[in-house]
Structure formats: structure tokens, C-alpha cells
CSV table of C-alpha atoms and ligand atoms in Angstrom, one decimal:
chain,number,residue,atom,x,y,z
F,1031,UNK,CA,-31.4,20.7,-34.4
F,1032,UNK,CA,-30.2,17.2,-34.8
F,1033,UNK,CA,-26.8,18.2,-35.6
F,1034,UNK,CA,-26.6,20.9,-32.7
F,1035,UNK,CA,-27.6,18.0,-30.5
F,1036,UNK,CA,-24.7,15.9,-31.4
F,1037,UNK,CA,-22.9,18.3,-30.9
F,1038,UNK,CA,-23.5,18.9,-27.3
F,1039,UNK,CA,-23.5,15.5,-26.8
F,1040,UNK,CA,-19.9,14.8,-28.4
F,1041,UNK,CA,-18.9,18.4,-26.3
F,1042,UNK,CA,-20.4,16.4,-23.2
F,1043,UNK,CA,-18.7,13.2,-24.0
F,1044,UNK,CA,-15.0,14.8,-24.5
F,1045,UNK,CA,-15.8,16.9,-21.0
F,1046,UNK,CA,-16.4,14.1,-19.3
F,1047,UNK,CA,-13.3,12.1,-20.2
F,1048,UNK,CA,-10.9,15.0,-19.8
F,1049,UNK,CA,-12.8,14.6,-16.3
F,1050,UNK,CA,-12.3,10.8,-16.2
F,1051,UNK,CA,-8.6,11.6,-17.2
F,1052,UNK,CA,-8.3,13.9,-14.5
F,1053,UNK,CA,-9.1,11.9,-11.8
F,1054,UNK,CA,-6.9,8.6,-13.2
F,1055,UNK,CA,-3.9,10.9,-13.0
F,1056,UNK,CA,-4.5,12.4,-9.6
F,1057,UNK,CA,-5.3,8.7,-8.8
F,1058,UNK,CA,-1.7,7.8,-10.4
F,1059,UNK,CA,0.1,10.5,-8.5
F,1060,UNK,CA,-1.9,9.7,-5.2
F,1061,UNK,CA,-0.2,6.1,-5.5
F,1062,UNK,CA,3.2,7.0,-6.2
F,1063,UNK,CA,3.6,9.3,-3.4
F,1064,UNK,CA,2.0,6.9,-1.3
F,1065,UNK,CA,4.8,4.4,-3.0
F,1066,UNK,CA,7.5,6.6,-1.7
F,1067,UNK,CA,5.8,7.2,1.5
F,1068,UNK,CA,5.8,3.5,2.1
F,1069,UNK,CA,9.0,2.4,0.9
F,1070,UNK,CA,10.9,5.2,3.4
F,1071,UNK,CA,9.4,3.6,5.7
F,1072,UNK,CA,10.5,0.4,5.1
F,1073,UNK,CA,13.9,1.2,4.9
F,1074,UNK,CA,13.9,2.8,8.4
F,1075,UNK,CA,12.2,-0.3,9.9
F,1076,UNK,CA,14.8,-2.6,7.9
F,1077,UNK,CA,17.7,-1.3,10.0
F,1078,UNK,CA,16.5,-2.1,13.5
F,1079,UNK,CA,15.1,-5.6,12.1
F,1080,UNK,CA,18.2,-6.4,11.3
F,1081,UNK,CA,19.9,-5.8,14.1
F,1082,UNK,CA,17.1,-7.4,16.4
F,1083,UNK,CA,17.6,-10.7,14.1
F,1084,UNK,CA,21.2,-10.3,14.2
F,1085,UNK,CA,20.8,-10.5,18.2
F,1086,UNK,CA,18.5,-13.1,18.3
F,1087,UNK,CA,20.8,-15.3,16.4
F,1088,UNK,CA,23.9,-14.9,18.8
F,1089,UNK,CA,21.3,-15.4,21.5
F,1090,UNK,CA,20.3,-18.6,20.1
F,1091,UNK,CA,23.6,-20.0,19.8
F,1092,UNK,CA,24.7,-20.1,23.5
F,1093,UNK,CA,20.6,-20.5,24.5
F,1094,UNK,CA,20.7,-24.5,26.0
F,1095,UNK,CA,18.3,-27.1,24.0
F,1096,UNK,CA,15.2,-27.9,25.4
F,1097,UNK,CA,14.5,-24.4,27.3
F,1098,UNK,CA,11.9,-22.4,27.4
F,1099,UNK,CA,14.3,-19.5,26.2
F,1100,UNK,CA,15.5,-21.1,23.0
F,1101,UNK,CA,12.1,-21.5,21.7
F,1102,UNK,CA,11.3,-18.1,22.4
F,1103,UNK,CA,14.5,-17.1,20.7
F,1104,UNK,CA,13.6,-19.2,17.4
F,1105,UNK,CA,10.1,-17.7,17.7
F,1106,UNK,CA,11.6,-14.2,17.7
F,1107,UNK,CA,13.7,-15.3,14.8
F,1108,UNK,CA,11.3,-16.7,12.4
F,1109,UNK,CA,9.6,-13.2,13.2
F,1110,UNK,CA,12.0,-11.3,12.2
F,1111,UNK,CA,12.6,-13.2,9.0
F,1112,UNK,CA,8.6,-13.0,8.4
F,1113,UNK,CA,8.9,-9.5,8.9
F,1114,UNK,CA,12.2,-9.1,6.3
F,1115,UNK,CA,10.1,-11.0,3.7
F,1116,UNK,CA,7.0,-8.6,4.0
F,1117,UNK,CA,9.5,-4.7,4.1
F,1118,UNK,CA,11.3,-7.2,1.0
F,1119,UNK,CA,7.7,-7.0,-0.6
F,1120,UNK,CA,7.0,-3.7,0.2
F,1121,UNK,CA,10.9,-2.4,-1.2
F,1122,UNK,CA,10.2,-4.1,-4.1
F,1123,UNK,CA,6.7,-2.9,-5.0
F,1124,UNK,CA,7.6,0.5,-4.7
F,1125,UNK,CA,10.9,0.0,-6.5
F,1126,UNK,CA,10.7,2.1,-9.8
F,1127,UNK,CA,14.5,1.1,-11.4
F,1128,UNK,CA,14.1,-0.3,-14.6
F,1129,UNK,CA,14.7,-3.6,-15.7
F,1130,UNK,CA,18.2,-5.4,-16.0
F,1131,UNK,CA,18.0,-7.7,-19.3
F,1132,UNK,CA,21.0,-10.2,-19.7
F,1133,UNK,CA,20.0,-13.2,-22.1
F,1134,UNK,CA,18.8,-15.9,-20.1
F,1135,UNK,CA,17.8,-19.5,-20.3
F,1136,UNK,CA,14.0,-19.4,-19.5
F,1137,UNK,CA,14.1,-23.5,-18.3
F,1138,UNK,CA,17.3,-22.9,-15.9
F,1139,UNK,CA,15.1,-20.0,-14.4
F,1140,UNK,CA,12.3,-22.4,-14.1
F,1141,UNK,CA,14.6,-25.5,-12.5
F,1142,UNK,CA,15.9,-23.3,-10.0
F,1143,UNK,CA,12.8,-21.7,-8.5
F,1144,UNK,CA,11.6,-25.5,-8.2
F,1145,UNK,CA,14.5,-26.7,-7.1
F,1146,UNK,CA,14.6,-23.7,-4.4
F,1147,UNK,CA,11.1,-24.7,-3.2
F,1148,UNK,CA,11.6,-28.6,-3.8
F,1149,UNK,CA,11.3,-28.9,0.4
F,1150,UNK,CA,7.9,-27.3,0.6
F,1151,UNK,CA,6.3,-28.3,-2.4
F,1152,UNK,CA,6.8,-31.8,-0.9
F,1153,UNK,CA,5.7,-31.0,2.3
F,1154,UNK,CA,2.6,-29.5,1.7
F,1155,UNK,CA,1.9,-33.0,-1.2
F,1156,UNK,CA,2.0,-31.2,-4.1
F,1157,UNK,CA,3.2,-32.7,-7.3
F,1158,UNK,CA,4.8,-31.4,-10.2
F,1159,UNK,CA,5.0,-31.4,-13.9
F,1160,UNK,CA,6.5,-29.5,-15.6
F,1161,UNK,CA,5.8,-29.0,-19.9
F,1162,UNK,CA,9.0,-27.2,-20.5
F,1163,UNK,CA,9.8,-26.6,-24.4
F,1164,UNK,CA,13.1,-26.1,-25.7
F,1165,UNK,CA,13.1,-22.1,-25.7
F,1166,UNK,CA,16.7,-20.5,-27.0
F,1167,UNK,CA,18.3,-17.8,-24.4
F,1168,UNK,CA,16.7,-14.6,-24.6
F,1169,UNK,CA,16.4,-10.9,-23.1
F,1170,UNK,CA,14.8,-10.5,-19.6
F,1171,UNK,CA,15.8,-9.4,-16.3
F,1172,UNK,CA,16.4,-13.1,-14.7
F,1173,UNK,CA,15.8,-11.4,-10.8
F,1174,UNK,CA,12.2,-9.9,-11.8
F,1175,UNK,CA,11.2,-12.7,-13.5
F,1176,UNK,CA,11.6,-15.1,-10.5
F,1177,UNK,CA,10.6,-13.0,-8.3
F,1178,UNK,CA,7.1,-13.1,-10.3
F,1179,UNK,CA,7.0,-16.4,-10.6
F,1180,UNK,CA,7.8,-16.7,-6.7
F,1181,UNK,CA,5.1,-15.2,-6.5
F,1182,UNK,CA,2.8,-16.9,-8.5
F,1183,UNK,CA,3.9,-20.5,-7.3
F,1184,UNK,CA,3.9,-19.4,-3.6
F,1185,UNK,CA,0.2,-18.4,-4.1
F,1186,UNK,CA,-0.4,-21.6,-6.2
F,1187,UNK,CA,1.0,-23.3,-3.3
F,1188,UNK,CA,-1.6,-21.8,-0.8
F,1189,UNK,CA,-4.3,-22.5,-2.8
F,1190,UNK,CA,-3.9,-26.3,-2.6
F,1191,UNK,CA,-4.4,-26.8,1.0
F,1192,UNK,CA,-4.9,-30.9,1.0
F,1193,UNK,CA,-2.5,-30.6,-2.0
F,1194,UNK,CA,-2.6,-31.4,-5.4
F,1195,UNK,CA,-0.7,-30.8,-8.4
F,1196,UNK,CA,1.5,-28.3,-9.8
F,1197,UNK,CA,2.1,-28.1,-13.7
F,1198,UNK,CA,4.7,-25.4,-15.4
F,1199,UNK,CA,4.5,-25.4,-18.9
F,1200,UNK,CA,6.1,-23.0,-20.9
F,1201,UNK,CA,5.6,-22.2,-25.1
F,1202,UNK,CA,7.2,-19.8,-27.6
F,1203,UNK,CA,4.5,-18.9,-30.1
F,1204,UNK,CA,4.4,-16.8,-32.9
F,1205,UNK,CA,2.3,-13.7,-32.6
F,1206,UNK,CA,1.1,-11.3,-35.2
F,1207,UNK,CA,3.1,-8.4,-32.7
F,1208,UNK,CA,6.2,-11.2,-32.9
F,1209,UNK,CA,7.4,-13.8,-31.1
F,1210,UNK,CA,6.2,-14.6,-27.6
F,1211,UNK,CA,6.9,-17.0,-24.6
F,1212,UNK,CA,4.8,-18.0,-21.7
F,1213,UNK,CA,4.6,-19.7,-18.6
F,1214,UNK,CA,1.7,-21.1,-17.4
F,1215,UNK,CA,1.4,-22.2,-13.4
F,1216,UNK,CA,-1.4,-24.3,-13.4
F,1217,UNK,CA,-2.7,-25.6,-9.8
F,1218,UNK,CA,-5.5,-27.6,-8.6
F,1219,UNK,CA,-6.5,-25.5,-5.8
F,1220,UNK,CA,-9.4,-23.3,-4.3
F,1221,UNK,CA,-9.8,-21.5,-7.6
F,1222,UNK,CA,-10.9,-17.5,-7.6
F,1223,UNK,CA,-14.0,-16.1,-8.3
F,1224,UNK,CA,-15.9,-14.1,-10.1
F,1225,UNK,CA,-16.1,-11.4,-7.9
F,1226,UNK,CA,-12.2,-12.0,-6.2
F,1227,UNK,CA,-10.8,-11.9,-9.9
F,1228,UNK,CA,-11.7,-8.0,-10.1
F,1229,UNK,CA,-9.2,-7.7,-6.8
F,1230,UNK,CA,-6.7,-9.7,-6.7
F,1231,UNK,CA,-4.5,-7.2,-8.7
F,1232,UNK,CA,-5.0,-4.5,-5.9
F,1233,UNK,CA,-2.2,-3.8,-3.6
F,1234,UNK,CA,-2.9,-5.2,-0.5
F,1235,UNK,CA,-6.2,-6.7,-1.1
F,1236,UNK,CA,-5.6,-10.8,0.4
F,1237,UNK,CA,-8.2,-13.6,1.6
F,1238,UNK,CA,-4.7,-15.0,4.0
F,1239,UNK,CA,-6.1,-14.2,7.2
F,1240,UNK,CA,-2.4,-14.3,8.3
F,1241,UNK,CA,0.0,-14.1,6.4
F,1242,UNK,CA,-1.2,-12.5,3.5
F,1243,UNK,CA,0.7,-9.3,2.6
F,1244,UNK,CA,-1.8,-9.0,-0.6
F,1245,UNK,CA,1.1,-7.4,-2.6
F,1246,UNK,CA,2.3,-10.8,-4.7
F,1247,UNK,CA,-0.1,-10.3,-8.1
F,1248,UNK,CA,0.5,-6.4,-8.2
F,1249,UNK,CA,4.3,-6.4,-8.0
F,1250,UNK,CA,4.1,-9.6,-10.3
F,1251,UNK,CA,2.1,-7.2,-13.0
F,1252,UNK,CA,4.5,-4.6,-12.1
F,1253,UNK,CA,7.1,-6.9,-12.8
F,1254,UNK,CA,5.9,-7.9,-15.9
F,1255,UNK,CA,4.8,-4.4,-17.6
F,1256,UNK,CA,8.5,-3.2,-16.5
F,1257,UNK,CA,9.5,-5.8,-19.7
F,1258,UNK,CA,6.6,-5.7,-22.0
F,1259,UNK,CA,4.7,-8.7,-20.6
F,1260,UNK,CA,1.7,-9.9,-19.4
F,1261,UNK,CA,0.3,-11.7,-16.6
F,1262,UNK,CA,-3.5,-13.5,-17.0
F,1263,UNK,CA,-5.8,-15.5,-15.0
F,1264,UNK,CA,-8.1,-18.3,-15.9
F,1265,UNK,CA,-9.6,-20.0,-12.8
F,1266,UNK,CA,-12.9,-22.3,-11.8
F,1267,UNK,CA,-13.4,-22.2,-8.4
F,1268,UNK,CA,-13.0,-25.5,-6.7
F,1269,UNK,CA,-10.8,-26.7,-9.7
F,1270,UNK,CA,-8.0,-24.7,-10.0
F,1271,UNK,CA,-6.1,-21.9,-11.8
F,1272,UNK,CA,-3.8,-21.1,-14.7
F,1273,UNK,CA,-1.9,-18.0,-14.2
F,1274,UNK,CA,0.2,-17.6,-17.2
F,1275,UNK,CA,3.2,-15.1,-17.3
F,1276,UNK,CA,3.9,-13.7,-21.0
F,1277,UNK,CA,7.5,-12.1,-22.3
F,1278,UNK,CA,7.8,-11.0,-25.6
F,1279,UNK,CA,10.7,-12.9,-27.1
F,1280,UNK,CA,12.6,-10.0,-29.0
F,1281,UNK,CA,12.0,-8.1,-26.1
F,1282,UNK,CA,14.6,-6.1,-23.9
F,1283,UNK,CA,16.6,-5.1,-26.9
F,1284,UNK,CA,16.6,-1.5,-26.9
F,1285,UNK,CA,18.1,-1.6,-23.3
F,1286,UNK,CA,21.1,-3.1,-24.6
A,2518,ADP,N1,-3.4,-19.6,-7.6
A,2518,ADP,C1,-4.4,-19.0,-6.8
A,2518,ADP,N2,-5.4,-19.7,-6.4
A,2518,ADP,C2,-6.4,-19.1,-5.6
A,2518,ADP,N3,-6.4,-17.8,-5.2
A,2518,ADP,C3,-5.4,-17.1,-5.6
A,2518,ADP,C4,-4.3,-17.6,-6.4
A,2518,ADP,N4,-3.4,-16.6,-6.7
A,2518,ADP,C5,-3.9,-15.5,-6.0
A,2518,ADP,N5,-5.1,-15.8,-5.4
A,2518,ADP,C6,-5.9,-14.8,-4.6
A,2518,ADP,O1,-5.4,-13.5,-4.8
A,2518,ADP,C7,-5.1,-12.9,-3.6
A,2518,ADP,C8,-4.0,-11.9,-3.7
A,2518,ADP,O2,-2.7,-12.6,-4.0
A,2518,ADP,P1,-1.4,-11.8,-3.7
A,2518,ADP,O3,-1.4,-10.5,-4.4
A,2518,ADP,O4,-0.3,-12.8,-4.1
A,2518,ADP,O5,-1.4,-11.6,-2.2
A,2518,ADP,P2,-1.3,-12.7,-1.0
A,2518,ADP,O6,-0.7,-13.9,-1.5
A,2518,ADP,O7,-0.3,-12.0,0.0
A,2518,ADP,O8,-2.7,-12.8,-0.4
A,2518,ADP,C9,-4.8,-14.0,-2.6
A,2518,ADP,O9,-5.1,-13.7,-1.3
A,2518,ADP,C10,-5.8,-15.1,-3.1
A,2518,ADP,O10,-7.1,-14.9,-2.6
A,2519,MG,MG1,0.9,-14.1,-2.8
């Protein structure tokens, strides 16, 4: 009897997880089509953008100082930029090339993205310190990985409202599955919860009442998964977070 037993219970078991399986893959297919969906639409809404920014710019260059109407062309501008950055987001999230490795000096990346947002890093007080170790060139794709770490520093940046600090540090360490290097973005901000951790991934899920598009941390895992990485979170609420971005090191070889 016992053994009959188990054996309903095993049958039960496998059912249900060719069940569970099932439904992940219609959920997988759902969110692809939706990716397509989305990213058509983006491309038709690009084209008109463009042109409305394009106007805007000649109207602001003939517009006199101090109107009302060269504010209101500036306003229409930074707009339309908003709006690029957000269809930009959107293009890239739903992007499915794969990635383009060329080897790559991991510290140069890292200079340049600070360097890039040197301006509002300063405005907003936030300090930085960087850890960076002296990592030889290796394989990645040098576009996605700044465009994760964009990410990342952006939403570091918006967790330190009355500012703070802003430390990079990044490690090669040797793993039992090889060679590995990280980056870690640590900030001194809001912090994440509990509860907020188990979202953040999610497309579109954001606490920005704004200007949140809620898409950073899922194309950044995107991102990252496209070259055999990683991306995890450690965060106390009201002290800060450490978001570190993980590449294997002898990675990106079989592309070539
Ligand atoms: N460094 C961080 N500190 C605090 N909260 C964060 C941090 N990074 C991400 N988050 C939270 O994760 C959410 C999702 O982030 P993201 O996917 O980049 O979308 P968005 O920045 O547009 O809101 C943010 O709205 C924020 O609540
Ligand atoms: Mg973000």
C-alpha cells in the first residue's frame, strides 16, 4: 500500500510541475509578444518625436531671450528628450540581438560613465570613491555593460536625495566555475526593502512617482544574462545598497 502511495504521490508531483512548466512557458511567450508589441510601438512613436524635437530646436534658435515663448520651447524640448530617453529604454529592453564582445578595459568603462555623469553627481552632493583594481582587458560587450551600470548609478543616484556617497569598487576573484570580475555600486541612500526587493526586477514596477520608467534593473539583468553574468542586491533600508554587477572573466569567447 505504502509503495502504491508513493507512487501516486511522485505521479502527482511530476503532473503538477509539467503543469507549473506549462504555465512559465505560456508566461515566457506572453512576454515576448508583449516585447514585440511594445517595441513596434516605440519605433512608430520615435519618428514623429524626432521631428517634433528637431522643430523645437530651430524654433528655439530664432525664439528672443527672456519670452514667454522660449521657455515654452525649452520646456517642449527637454520633453522630448525625456520622452527619447524612456522609447531608448523601452527599444532596448525588448532588444533580443546578442551581445557584441570586443576586449575591453573594465576601469576605462568605469572612468567614462563617471566622468559622463561628473555634472550631476556633483550637483545632487554626492561623493565618490572609487576601489578600482588593476583588472587586464577582457571579453564583454562595452555598450551593454554601461548601459547597466547607467542604470545602476542613475538609480543609486536617486536614492540619495540629501546626498551622500558613491563607492565603485571592482575585484577579479577566482571562482571554483573560473575567473570572475565584479563591480559593486555601493550608495548611501533610501535602501530597499524586504518586500520592494521581490519587485524591483519586474518590468515596470517603480516607487519614482515621475519619472520612473521602472525598466532600469530588468534590462540591467537582461543585460547581464545576455554575457553570462549576474547582477545582486544587498540593501538596509535607511543605510544604503550594494548592487554588484558580475562578468565571468573568460567569458565571451565562443562569440569570437
Ligand atoms: N540603489 C537603490 N536604492 C534604493 N532603491 C533602489 C535602488 N535601485 C533600485 N531601487 C528601487 O527599484 C525600483 C526599480 O528600479 P528601476 O528598474 O531602475 O526603475 P526606475 O529607476 O525607473 O524606478 C526603483 O523605483 C527603486 O524603488
Ligand atoms: Mg532606474
Amino acid at each position: 500500500v505504502a509503495s502504491t502511495l508513493a507512487t501516486i504521490i511522485e505521479r502527482d508531483r511530476a503532473e503538477q510541475e509539467k503543469k507549473d512548466l506549462q504555465l512559465q512557458l505560456a508566461h515566457a511567450e506572453k512576454l515576448a509578444a508583449l516585447g514585440r508589441f511594445t517595441a513596434n510601438i516605440a519605433h512608430e512613436i520615435r519618428n514623429p518625436l524626432t521631428s517634433v524635437g528637431g522643430f523645437a530646436r530651430r524654433l528655439d534658435k530664432v525664439m528672443p531671450e527672456d519670452t514667454k515663448e522660449k521657455e515654452y520651447t525649452k520646456i517642449i524640448i527637454a520633453e522630448v528628450s525625456r520622452l527619447e530617453k524612456i522609447l531608448n529604454n523601452i527599444l532596448s529592453f525588448s532588444k533580443e540581438a546578442p551581445p557584441n564582445y570586443t576586449k575591453n578595459n573594465i576601469a576605462d568603462v568605469i572612468e567614462r560613465m563617471l566622468v559622463i555623469h561628473a555634472d550631476l553627481l556633483k550637483e545632487k552632493s554626492i561623493d565618490v570613491q572609487k576601489n578600482i583594481a588593476n583588472i587586464p582587458k577582457f571579453s564583454f560587450d562595452k555598450d551593454l555593460l554601461i548601459e547597466a551600470l547607467d542604470n545602476i548609478l542613475l538609480n543609486a543616484v536617486d536614492s540619495m536625495t540629501e546626498g551622500g556617497t558613491l563607492t565603485v569598487i571592482t575585484e577579479k576573484e577566482e571562482k571554483q566555475e573560473g575567473a570572475r570580475v565584479s563591480v559593486k555600486v555601493k550608495d548611501t541612500g533610501a535602501g530597499i526593502s524586504q518586500d520592494q526587493l521581490e519587485m524591483i526586477f519586474e518590468p515596470f514596477y517603480t516607487t519614482k512617482v515621475a519619472e520612473g520608467t521602472g525598466l532600469g534593473l530588468s534590462i540591467t539583468r537582461k543585460i547581464m544574462e545576455s554575457m553570462d553574468g549576474t547582477v545582486d542586491i544587498e540593501s538596509e533600508v535607511g543605510k544604503g545598497s550594494t548592487i554588484t554587477l558580475s562578468l565571468p572573466f573568460n567569458g565571451g569567447q565562443k562569440q569570437g
